[in-house]
Amino acid sequence: MKISVIITLKKDVLDPQGKVIHQTLDGMGFEDVNEVRQGKYFEIDTKETDNNKAKAKVEEMCKKLLANLVIENYKIIDPK
Amino acid sequence: MKSSVITFPGSNCDRDMDVALKKFGFKNKMVWHADTELPKSDLVVLPGGFSYGDYLRCGSMASKSKIMQSVINFANSGGMVMGICNGFQILVETGLVPGVLLRNKYLEFICKNVFVKINDKKNKYFKNVDNQVLEFHIAHNEGNYFCTNDQLKEIEDNNQIAINYCNENGKIEDQFNPNGSIKNIAGIFNKEKNVLGMMPHPERMIDTSLSGEDGSLFFKNLINNLK
């Protein structure tokens, strides 16, 4: 089963890379962008076949390794 | 005095630290990250470098390596643990010291000498250092110290800030902040002050013909404080 995770920076955390991407987009003529925030995306292929159990495991992975909860939020996407 | 320097895959300041510790009298041992037991030590150092290629977040993989459980136990029982640069990043990922180290504010890798002001001397790292301001070297891409407002309050209430970036006269101002760190923080302690994480490299300042001697002051003092 494949489970996807999106990690984003919390609202008040400075994102210098997002800022530079925003500036570059602006320079390319995409002038209507308000803000860009950069994040991370993971696809985890697990042997677990039970949907809820798999999600619980991935949540544990997020808390222990994939995200740093001081600065990041994680969102687990339901497997299709 | 016995010390241990942990080598992770991608550490590159481990041997510099070994040279510095031995120069000032430590009997140092190099410890591989996959080992599970720490040799008997008065000081454990997590050195600078790029452990695991800085994958995911700097220090995140190294913080889960086998030896780290022993380092965490050692720290929690009062042992002296010092993390320099990538070692500081590893320490924040273990949670031994609060906060995180973000990408530098202006997205530049910074490699230069800086001045830091010692904020607290009631600890074994900086007790009896005569100088208030030290010149150290920094070389990092992710040294922008950040923490939540609640954490910052706790850090300040407990006097956990070890050193702040400043000018040569000890003035702590935004213009002397190289990387955007909150409150110009260059290094912090855990609550008990036996764990120190800092971005600057004292081990690069132990020889006048190479750089400077402020690292020598730091190490001479450290070994005396541990005796």
mmCIF file of C-alpha atoms in Angstrom:
data_model
loop_
_atom_site.group_PDB
_atom_site.id
_atom_site.type_symbol
_atom_site.label_atom_id
_atom_site.label_comp_id
_atom_site.label_asym_id
_atom_site.label_seq_id
_atom_site.Cartn_x
_atom_site.Cartn_y
_atom_site.Cartn_z
ATOM 1 C CA MET A 1 0.000 0.000 0.000
ATOM 2 C CA LYS A 2 1.326 3.440 -0.904
ATOM 3 C CA ILE A 3 0.770 6.284 1.494
ATOM 4 C CA SER A 4 1.710 9.876 0.762
ATOM 5 C CA VAL A 5 2.788 12.496 3.244
ATOM 6 C CA ILE A 6 3.070 16.234 2.757
ATOM 7 C CA ILE A 7 5.249 18.219 5.139
ATOM 8 C CA THR A 8 4.827 21.971 5.301
ATOM 9 C CA LEU A 9 6.486 24.687 7.349
ATOM 10 C CA LYS A 10 4.349 26.152 10.120
ATOM 11 C CA LYS A 11 2.841 29.547 9.471
ATOM 12 C CA ASP A 12 5.266 31.692 11.462
ATOM 13 C CA VAL A 13 8.465 29.944 10.372
ATOM 14 C CA LEU A 14 10.652 31.881 7.954
ATOM 15 C CA ASP A 15 11.009 30.155 4.577
ATOM 16 C CA PRO A 16 13.955 31.811 2.775
ATOM 17 C CA GLN A 17 13.775 29.332 -0.126
ATOM 18 C CA GLY A 18 10.066 30.014 -0.665
ATOM 19 C CA LYS A 19 10.840 33.734 -0.650
ATOM 20 C CA VAL A 20 13.515 33.409 -3.335
ATOM 21 C CA ILE A 21 11.209 31.230 -5.461
ATOM 22 C CA HIS A 22 8.548 33.920 -5.084
ATOM 23 C CA GLN A 23 10.982 36.637 -6.171
ATOM 24 C CA THR A 24 12.092 34.564 -9.159
ATOM 25 C CA LEU A 25 8.490 33.917 -10.213
ATOM 26 C CA ASP A 26 7.881 37.635 -9.881
ATOM 27 C CA GLY A 27 10.881 38.332 -12.134
ATOM 28 C CA MET A 28 9.555 35.840 -14.690
ATOM 29 C CA GLY A 29 6.343 37.776 -14.982
ATOM 30 C CA PHE A 30 4.129 35.817 -12.560
ATOM 31 C CA GLU A 31 3.308 39.008 -10.747
ATOM 32 C CA ASP A 32 0.070 37.964 -9.061
ATOM 33 C CA VAL A 33 1.702 35.540 -6.590
ATOM 34 C CA ASN A 34 1.105 36.523 -2.955
ATOM 35 C CA GLU A 35 3.439 34.054 -1.287
ATOM 36 C CA VAL A 36 5.334 30.791 -1.910
ATOM 37 C CA ARG A 37 6.005 28.252 0.845
ATOM 38 C CA GLN A 38 8.205 25.269 0.063
ATOM 39 C CA GLY A 39 7.486 21.844 1.556
ATOM 40 C CA LYS A 40 8.305 18.156 1.167
ATOM 41 C CA TYR A 41 6.406 15.211 -0.291
ATOM 42 C CA PHE A 42 6.971 11.536 0.549
ATOM 43 C CA GLU A 43 5.570 8.329 -0.943
ATOM 44 C CA ILE A 44 5.846 5.430 1.451
ATOM 45 C CA ASP A 45 5.240 1.946 0.094
ATOM 46 C CA THR A 46 4.421 -0.291 3.069
ATOM 47 C CA LYS A 47 3.757 -4.036 3.426
ATOM 48 C CA GLU A 48 0.859 -3.250 5.737
ATOM 49 C CA THR A 49 -2.483 -3.966 4.053
ATOM 50 C CA ASP A 50 -4.813 -2.514 6.674
ATOM 51 C CA ASN A 51 -5.523 1.106 5.829
ATOM 52 C CA ASN A 52 -5.848 2.387 9.396
ATOM 53 C CA LYS A 53 -2.857 0.477 10.697
ATOM 54 C CA ALA A 54 -0.734 1.742 7.820
ATOM 55 C CA LYS A 55 -1.787 5.325 8.463
ATOM 56 C CA ALA A 56 -1.028 4.979 12.167
ATOM 57 C CA LYS A 57 2.467 3.664 11.359
ATOM 58 C CA VAL A 58 3.109 6.515 8.942
ATOM 59 C CA GLU A 59 1.916 8.997 11.551
ATOM 60 C CA GLU A 60 4.499 7.574 13.947
ATOM 61 C CA MET A 61 7.157 7.941 11.224
ATOM 62 C CA CYS A 62 6.154 11.576 10.763
ATOM 63 C CA LYS A 63 6.445 12.321 14.461
ATOM 64 C CA LYS A 64 9.726 10.471 14.935
ATOM 65 C CA LEU A 65 11.630 11.300 11.766
ATOM 66 C CA LEU A 66 9.927 12.777 8.716
ATOM 67 C CA ALA A 67 8.813 16.039 10.325
ATOM 68 C CA ASN A 68 10.331 18.255 12.978
ATOM 69 C CA LEU A 69 7.251 19.336 14.885
ATOM 70 C CA VAL A 70 8.878 22.520 16.178
ATOM 71 C CA ILE A 71 8.722 23.987 12.682
ATOM 72 C CA GLU A 72 6.740 21.600 10.488
ATOM 73 C CA ASN A 73 3.232 20.170 10.086
ATOM 74 C CA TYR A 74 2.504 16.868 8.375
ATOM 75 C CA LYS A 75 -0.522 15.706 6.445
ATOM 76 C CA ILE A 76 -1.119 12.056 5.586
ATOM 77 C CA ILE A 77 -3.022 11.560 2.357
ATOM 78 C CA ASP A 78 -5.567 8.733 2.288
ATOM 79 C CA PRO A 79 -4.442 5.872 0.076
ATOM 80 C CA LYS A 80 -6.583 5.417 -3.018
ATOM 81 C CA MET B 1 40.393 13.579 31.288
ATOM 82 C CA LYS B 2 38.835 11.275 28.730
ATOM 83 C CA SER B 3 36.871 12.407 25.723
ATOM 84 C CA SER B 4 35.074 10.735 22.825
ATOM 85 C CA VAL B 5 34.415 12.176 19.398
ATOM 86 C CA ILE B 6 31.647 10.489 17.439
ATOM 87 C CA THR B 7 32.244 10.015 13.720
ATOM 88 C CA PHE B 8 29.139 9.850 11.545
ATOM 89 C CA PRO B 9 29.170 9.150 7.801
ATOM 90 C CA GLY B 10 29.872 12.650 6.457
ATOM 91 C CA SER B 11 31.491 14.108 9.571
ATOM 92 C CA ASN B 12 34.497 16.175 8.501
ATOM 93 C CA CYS B 13 35.611 18.050 11.621
ATOM 94 C CA ASP B 14 36.037 14.931 13.741
ATOM 95 C CA ARG B 15 39.813 14.733 13.286
ATOM 96 C CA ASP B 16 40.252 18.486 13.847
ATOM 97 C CA MET B 17 38.408 18.041 17.119
ATOM 98 C CA ASP B 18 40.617 15.056 17.985
ATOM 99 C CA VAL B 19 43.734 17.201 17.398
ATOM 100 C CA ALA B 20 42.326 20.052 19.512
ATOM 101 C CA LEU B 21 41.270 17.848 22.422
ATOM 102 C CA LYS B 22 44.626 16.033 22.510
ATOM 103 C CA LYS B 23 46.560 19.299 22.267
ATOM 104 C CA PHE B 24 45.007 20.466 25.525
ATOM 105 C CA GLY B 25 45.393 17.226 27.412
ATOM 106 C CA PHE B 26 42.339 15.077 26.740
ATOM 107 C CA LYS B 27 42.837 11.375 26.112
ATOM 108 C CA ASN B 28 40.520 11.203 23.132
ATOM 109 C CA LYS B 29 38.911 8.233 21.442
ATOM 110 C CA MET B 30 37.151 8.224 18.094
ATOM 111 C CA VAL B 31 33.826 6.404 18.225
ATOM 112 C CA TRP B 32 32.015 5.082 15.157
ATOM 113 C CA HIS B 33 28.301 5.921 14.797
ATOM 114 C CA ALA B 34 27.311 2.254 14.450
ATOM 115 C CA ASP B 35 28.831 1.345 17.818
ATOM 116 C CA THR B 36 26.366 0.979 20.634
ATOM 117 C CA GLU B 37 28.525 1.675 23.662
ATOM 118 C CA LEU B 38 30.406 4.816 24.609
ATOM 119 C CA PRO B 39 33.875 4.401 26.076
ATOM 120 C CA LYS B 40 34.201 5.859 29.568
ATOM 121 C CA SER B 41 34.236 9.617 28.926
ATOM 122 C CA ASP B 42 34.270 12.932 30.751
ATOM 123 C CA LEU B 43 33.227 14.679 27.556
ATOM 124 C CA VAL B 44 31.471 13.514 24.382
ATOM 125 C CA VAL B 45 31.738 15.642 21.252
ATOM 126 C CA LEU B 46 29.476 15.542 18.204
ATOM 127 C CA PRO B 47 31.666 17.128 15.523
ATOM 128 C CA GLY B 48 30.921 19.329 12.543
ATOM 129 C CA GLY B 49 30.402 18.135 8.998
ATOM 130 C CA PHE B 50 27.575 16.945 6.808
ATOM 131 C CA SER B 51 26.350 13.753 8.418
ATOM 132 C CA TYR B 52 24.272 11.676 5.993
ATOM 133 C CA GLY B 53 24.700 14.395 3.371
ATOM 134 C CA ASP B 54 22.298 16.682 5.269
ATOM 135 C CA TYR B 55 19.451 14.534 3.890
ATOM 136 C CA LEU B 56 15.897 15.258 5.101
ATOM 137 C CA ARG B 57 16.981 17.845 7.686
ATOM 138 C CA CYS B 58 20.564 18.485 8.829
ATOM 139 C CA GLY B 59 21.372 16.119 11.680
ATOM 140 C CA SER B 60 18.066 14.230 11.528
ATOM 141 C CA MET B 61 19.486 10.885 10.373
ATOM 142 C CA ALA B 62 22.530 11.054 12.645
ATOM 143 C CA SER B 63 20.270 11.742 15.628
ATOM 144 C CA LYS B 64 18.759 8.262 15.101
ATOM 145 C CA SER B 65 22.055 6.405 14.682
ATOM 146 C CA LYS B 66 22.920 3.544 17.050
ATOM 147 C CA ILE B 67 25.481 5.361 19.195
ATOM 148 C CA MET B 68 23.093 8.247 19.853
ATOM 149 C CA GLN B 69 20.971 6.306 22.340
ATOM 150 C CA SER B 70 24.100 5.912 24.500
ATOM 151 C CA VAL B 71 24.942 9.600 24.026
ATOM 152 C CA ILE B 72 21.393 10.593 25.046
ATOM 153 C CA ASN B 73 21.560 8.359 28.130
ATOM 154 C CA PHE B 74 24.988 9.791 28.992
ATOM 155 C CA ALA B 75 23.636 13.354 28.669
ATOM 156 C CA ASN B 76 20.519 12.567 30.684
ATOM 157 C CA SER B 77 22.672 11.212 33.502
ATOM 158 C CA GLY B 78 24.587 14.500 33.640
ATOM 159 C CA GLY B 79 27.445 13.721 31.212
ATOM 160 C CA MET B 80 29.052 16.572 29.294
ATOM 161 C CA VAL B 81 28.018 16.539 25.630
ATOM 162 C CA MET B 82 29.118 19.226 23.207
ATOM 163 C CA GLY B 83 27.813 19.518 19.643
ATOM 164 C CA ILE B 84 29.639 21.788 17.208
ATOM 165 C CA CYS B 85 27.977 22.958 13.974
ATOM 166 C CA ASN B 86 26.488 19.752 12.490
ATOM 167 C CA GLY B 87 26.838 18.370 16.025
ATOM 168 C CA PHE B 88 24.555 21.178 17.221
ATOM 169 C CA GLN B 89 22.096 20.275 14.466
ATOM 170 C CA ILE B 90 22.188 16.652 15.667
ATOM 171 C CA LEU B 91 21.598 17.774 19.263
ATOM 172 C CA VAL B 92 18.467 19.758 18.372
ATOM 173 C CA GLU B 93 17.149 16.772 16.412
ATOM 174 C CA THR B 94 17.548 14.543 19.487
ATOM 175 C CA GLY B 95 15.705 17.110 21.576
ATOM 176 C CA LEU B 96 18.591 17.339 24.072
ATOM 177 C CA VAL B 97 18.636 21.084 23.440
ATOM 178 C CA PRO B 98 15.529 23.030 22.404
ATOM 179 C CA GLY B 99 14.783 24.633 19.038
ATOM 180 C CA VAL B 100 15.880 23.970 15.460
ATOM 181 C CA LEU B 101 18.465 25.289 12.992
ATOM 182 C CA LEU B 102 16.911 26.643 9.814
ATOM 183 C CA ARG B 103 18.486 27.577 6.513
ATOM 184 C CA ASN B 104 20.523 30.803 6.820
ATOM 185 C CA LYS B 105 18.350 33.856 6.322
ATOM 186 C CA TYR B 106 20.061 35.017 3.111
ATOM 187 C CA LEU B 107 20.505 31.467 1.721
ATOM 188 C CA GLU B 108 24.283 31.760 1.698
ATOM 189 C CA PHE B 109 26.802 29.273 2.987
ATOM 190 C CA ILE B 110 28.714 31.393 5.493
ATOM 191 C CA CYS B 111 32.393 30.716 6.115
ATOM 192 C CA LYS B 112 34.139 33.384 8.192
ATOM 193 C CA ASN B 113 35.414 34.394 11.602
ATOM 194 C CA VAL B 114 32.845 35.845 13.979
ATOM 195 C CA PHE B 115 32.812 37.239 17.481
ATOM 196 C CA VAL B 116 30.628 35.707 20.145
ATOM 197 C CA LYS B 117 29.785 37.016 23.586
ATOM 198 C CA ILE B 118 29.586 34.587 26.471
ATOM 199 C CA ASN B 119 26.154 34.969 28.030
ATOM 200 C CA ASP B 120 26.529 32.583 30.933
ATOM 201 C CA LYS B 121 29.574 31.483 32.893
ATOM 202 C CA LYS B 122 27.830 29.406 35.534
ATOM 203 C CA ASN B 123 28.609 26.209 33.647
ATOM 204 C CA LYS B 124 31.572 23.912 33.046
ATOM 205 C CA TYR B 125 32.098 25.105 29.483
ATOM 206 C CA PHE B 126 32.709 28.796 30.085
ATOM 207 C CA LYS B 127 33.405 29.098 33.818
ATOM 208 C CA ASN B 128 36.685 30.987 34.410
ATOM 209 C CA VAL B 129 37.115 32.123 30.797
ATOM 210 C CA ASP B 130 38.637 35.579 31.336
ATOM 211 C CA ASN B 131 37.407 37.034 28.070
ATOM 212 C CA GLN B 132 33.807 38.043 27.596
ATOM 213 C CA VAL B 133 34.129 38.007 23.805
ATOM 214 C CA LEU B 134 35.743 35.219 21.788
ATOM 215 C CA GLU B 135 36.654 35.023 18.110
ATOM 216 C CA PHE B 136 35.582 31.724 16.575
ATOM 217 C CA HIS B 137 35.040 30.446 13.052
ATOM 218 C CA ILE B 138 31.695 29.556 11.487
ATOM 219 C CA ALA B 139 31.057 27.527 8.331
ATOM 220 C CA HIS B 140 27.438 26.550 7.792
ATOM 221 C CA ASN B 141 24.370 26.712 5.617
ATOM 222 C CA GLU B 142 21.803 25.945 8.320
ATOM 223 C CA GLY B 143 22.700 27.885 11.454
ATOM 224 C CA ASN B 144 19.659 30.105 11.736
ATOM 225 C CA TYR B 145 18.512 29.286 15.252
ATOM 226 C CA PHE B 146 14.746 29.214 15.673
ATOM 227 C CA CYS B 147 12.391 28.179 18.450
ATOM 228 C CA THR B 148 8.790 28.806 19.456
ATOM 229 C CA ASN B 149 7.936 31.794 21.652
ATOM 230 C CA ASP B 150 7.203 29.450 24.558
ATOM 231 C CA GLN B 151 10.587 27.764 24.127
ATOM 232 C CA LEU B 152 12.334 31.133 23.904
ATOM 233 C CA LYS B 153 10.734 32.254 27.153
ATOM 234 C CA GLU B 154 11.858 29.058 28.855
ATOM 235 C CA ILE B 155 15.379 29.368 27.423
ATOM 236 C CA GLU B 156 15.659 32.942 28.678
ATOM 237 C CA ASP B 157 14.086 32.202 32.068
ATOM 238 C CA ASN B 158 16.597 29.389 32.619
ATOM 239 C CA ASN B 159 19.502 31.407 31.215
ATOM 240 C CA GLN B 160 20.190 28.714 28.607
ATOM 241 C CA ILE B 161 21.702 30.988 25.956
ATOM 242 C CA ALA B 162 25.438 30.155 25.923
ATOM 243 C CA ILE B 163 26.790 32.598 23.347
ATOM 244 C CA ASN B 164 25.436 35.317 21.044
ATOM 245 C CA TYR B 165 26.898 36.706 17.816
ATOM 246 C CA CYS B 166 28.318 40.190 18.435
ATOM 247 C CA ASN B 167 31.042 42.580 17.272
ATOM 248 C CA GLU B 168 34.595 42.655 18.669
ATOM 249 C CA ASN B 169 33.417 44.862 21.528
ATOM 250 C CA GLY B 170 30.647 42.490 22.533
ATOM 251 C CA LYS B 171 27.797 44.523 21.076
ATOM 252 C CA ILE B 172 24.911 42.196 20.211
ATOM 253 C CA GLU B 173 23.070 43.776 17.286
ATOM 254 C CA ASP B 174 21.221 42.647 14.191
ATOM 255 C CA GLN B 175 24.071 43.807 11.933
ATOM 256 C CA PHE B 176 26.415 41.302 13.630
ATOM 257 C CA ASN B 177 23.981 38.423 13.162
ATOM 258 C CA PRO B 178 25.389 36.331 10.294
ATOM 259 C CA ASN B 179 22.498 33.952 9.705
ATOM 260 C CA GLY B 180 19.232 35.352 11.070
ATOM 261 C CA SER B 181 19.249 33.481 14.400
ATOM 262 C CA ILE B 182 16.680 34.581 16.958
ATOM 263 C CA LYS B 183 18.349 36.973 19.457
ATOM 264 C CA ASN B 184 21.718 36.409 17.705
ATOM 265 C CA ILE B 185 21.899 32.988 19.359
ATOM 266 C CA ALA B 186 25.076 31.114 18.396
ATOM 267 C CA GLY B 187 24.914 28.437 21.080
ATOM 268 C CA ILE B 188 22.572 27.136 23.756
ATOM 269 C CA PHE B 189 22.582 24.769 26.706
ATOM 270 C CA ASN B 190 20.075 22.264 27.933
ATOM 271 C CA LYS B 191 18.403 23.201 31.215
ATOM 272 C CA GLU B 192 21.103 21.533 33.339
ATOM 273 C CA LYS B 193 23.905 23.064 31.238
ATOM 274 C CA ASN B 194 25.807 19.824 30.754
ATOM 275 C CA VAL B 195 24.834 19.791 27.061
ATOM 276 C CA LEU B 196 26.093 22.582 24.810
ATOM 277 C CA GLY B 197 25.258 23.060 21.147
ATOM 278 C CA MET B 198 26.952 25.824 19.173
ATOM 279 C CA MET B 199 27.506 26.709 15.528
ATOM 280 C CA PRO B 200 31.046 28.202 15.894
ATOM 281 C CA HIS B 201 34.106 25.928 15.732
ATOM 282 C CA PRO B 202 36.512 26.468 18.643
ATOM 283 C CA GLU B 203 38.687 23.638 17.260
ATOM 284 C CA ARG B 204 39.581 25.856 14.305
ATOM 285 C CA MET B 205 41.086 28.520 16.583
ATOM 286 C CA ILE B 206 43.869 26.664 18.338
ATOM 287 C CA ASP B 207 46.936 27.866 16.476
ATOM 288 C CA THR B 208 48.082 31.422 15.775
ATOM 289 C CA SER B 209 49.808 30.387 12.560
ATOM 290 C CA LEU B 210 46.491 29.081 11.222
ATOM 291 C CA SER B 211 43.767 31.265 12.685
ATOM 292 C CA GLY B 212 43.712 32.427 16.276
ATOM 293 C CA GLU B 213 44.004 31.334 19.867
ATOM 294 C CA ASP B 214 40.530 31.885 21.286
ATOM 295 C CA GLY B 215 39.765 28.205 20.816
ATOM 296 C CA SER B 216 42.868 27.437 22.881
ATOM 297 C CA LEU B 217 41.441 29.573 25.695
ATOM 298 C CA PHE B 218 38.215 27.608 25.450
ATOM 299 C CA PHE B 219 39.791 24.119 25.528
ATOM 300 C CA LYS B 220 42.406 24.930 28.227
ATOM 301 C CA ASN B 221 39.627 26.238 30.380
ATOM 302 C CA LEU B 222 37.294 23.325 29.618
ATOM 303 C CA ILE B 223 39.763 20.656 30.708
ATOM 304 C CA ASN B 224 40.546 22.579 33.899
ATOM 305 C CA ASN B 225 36.847 22.871 34.685
ATOM 306 C CA LEU B 226 36.403 19.125 34.251
ATOM 307 C CA LYS B 227 39.302 18.166 36.550
#
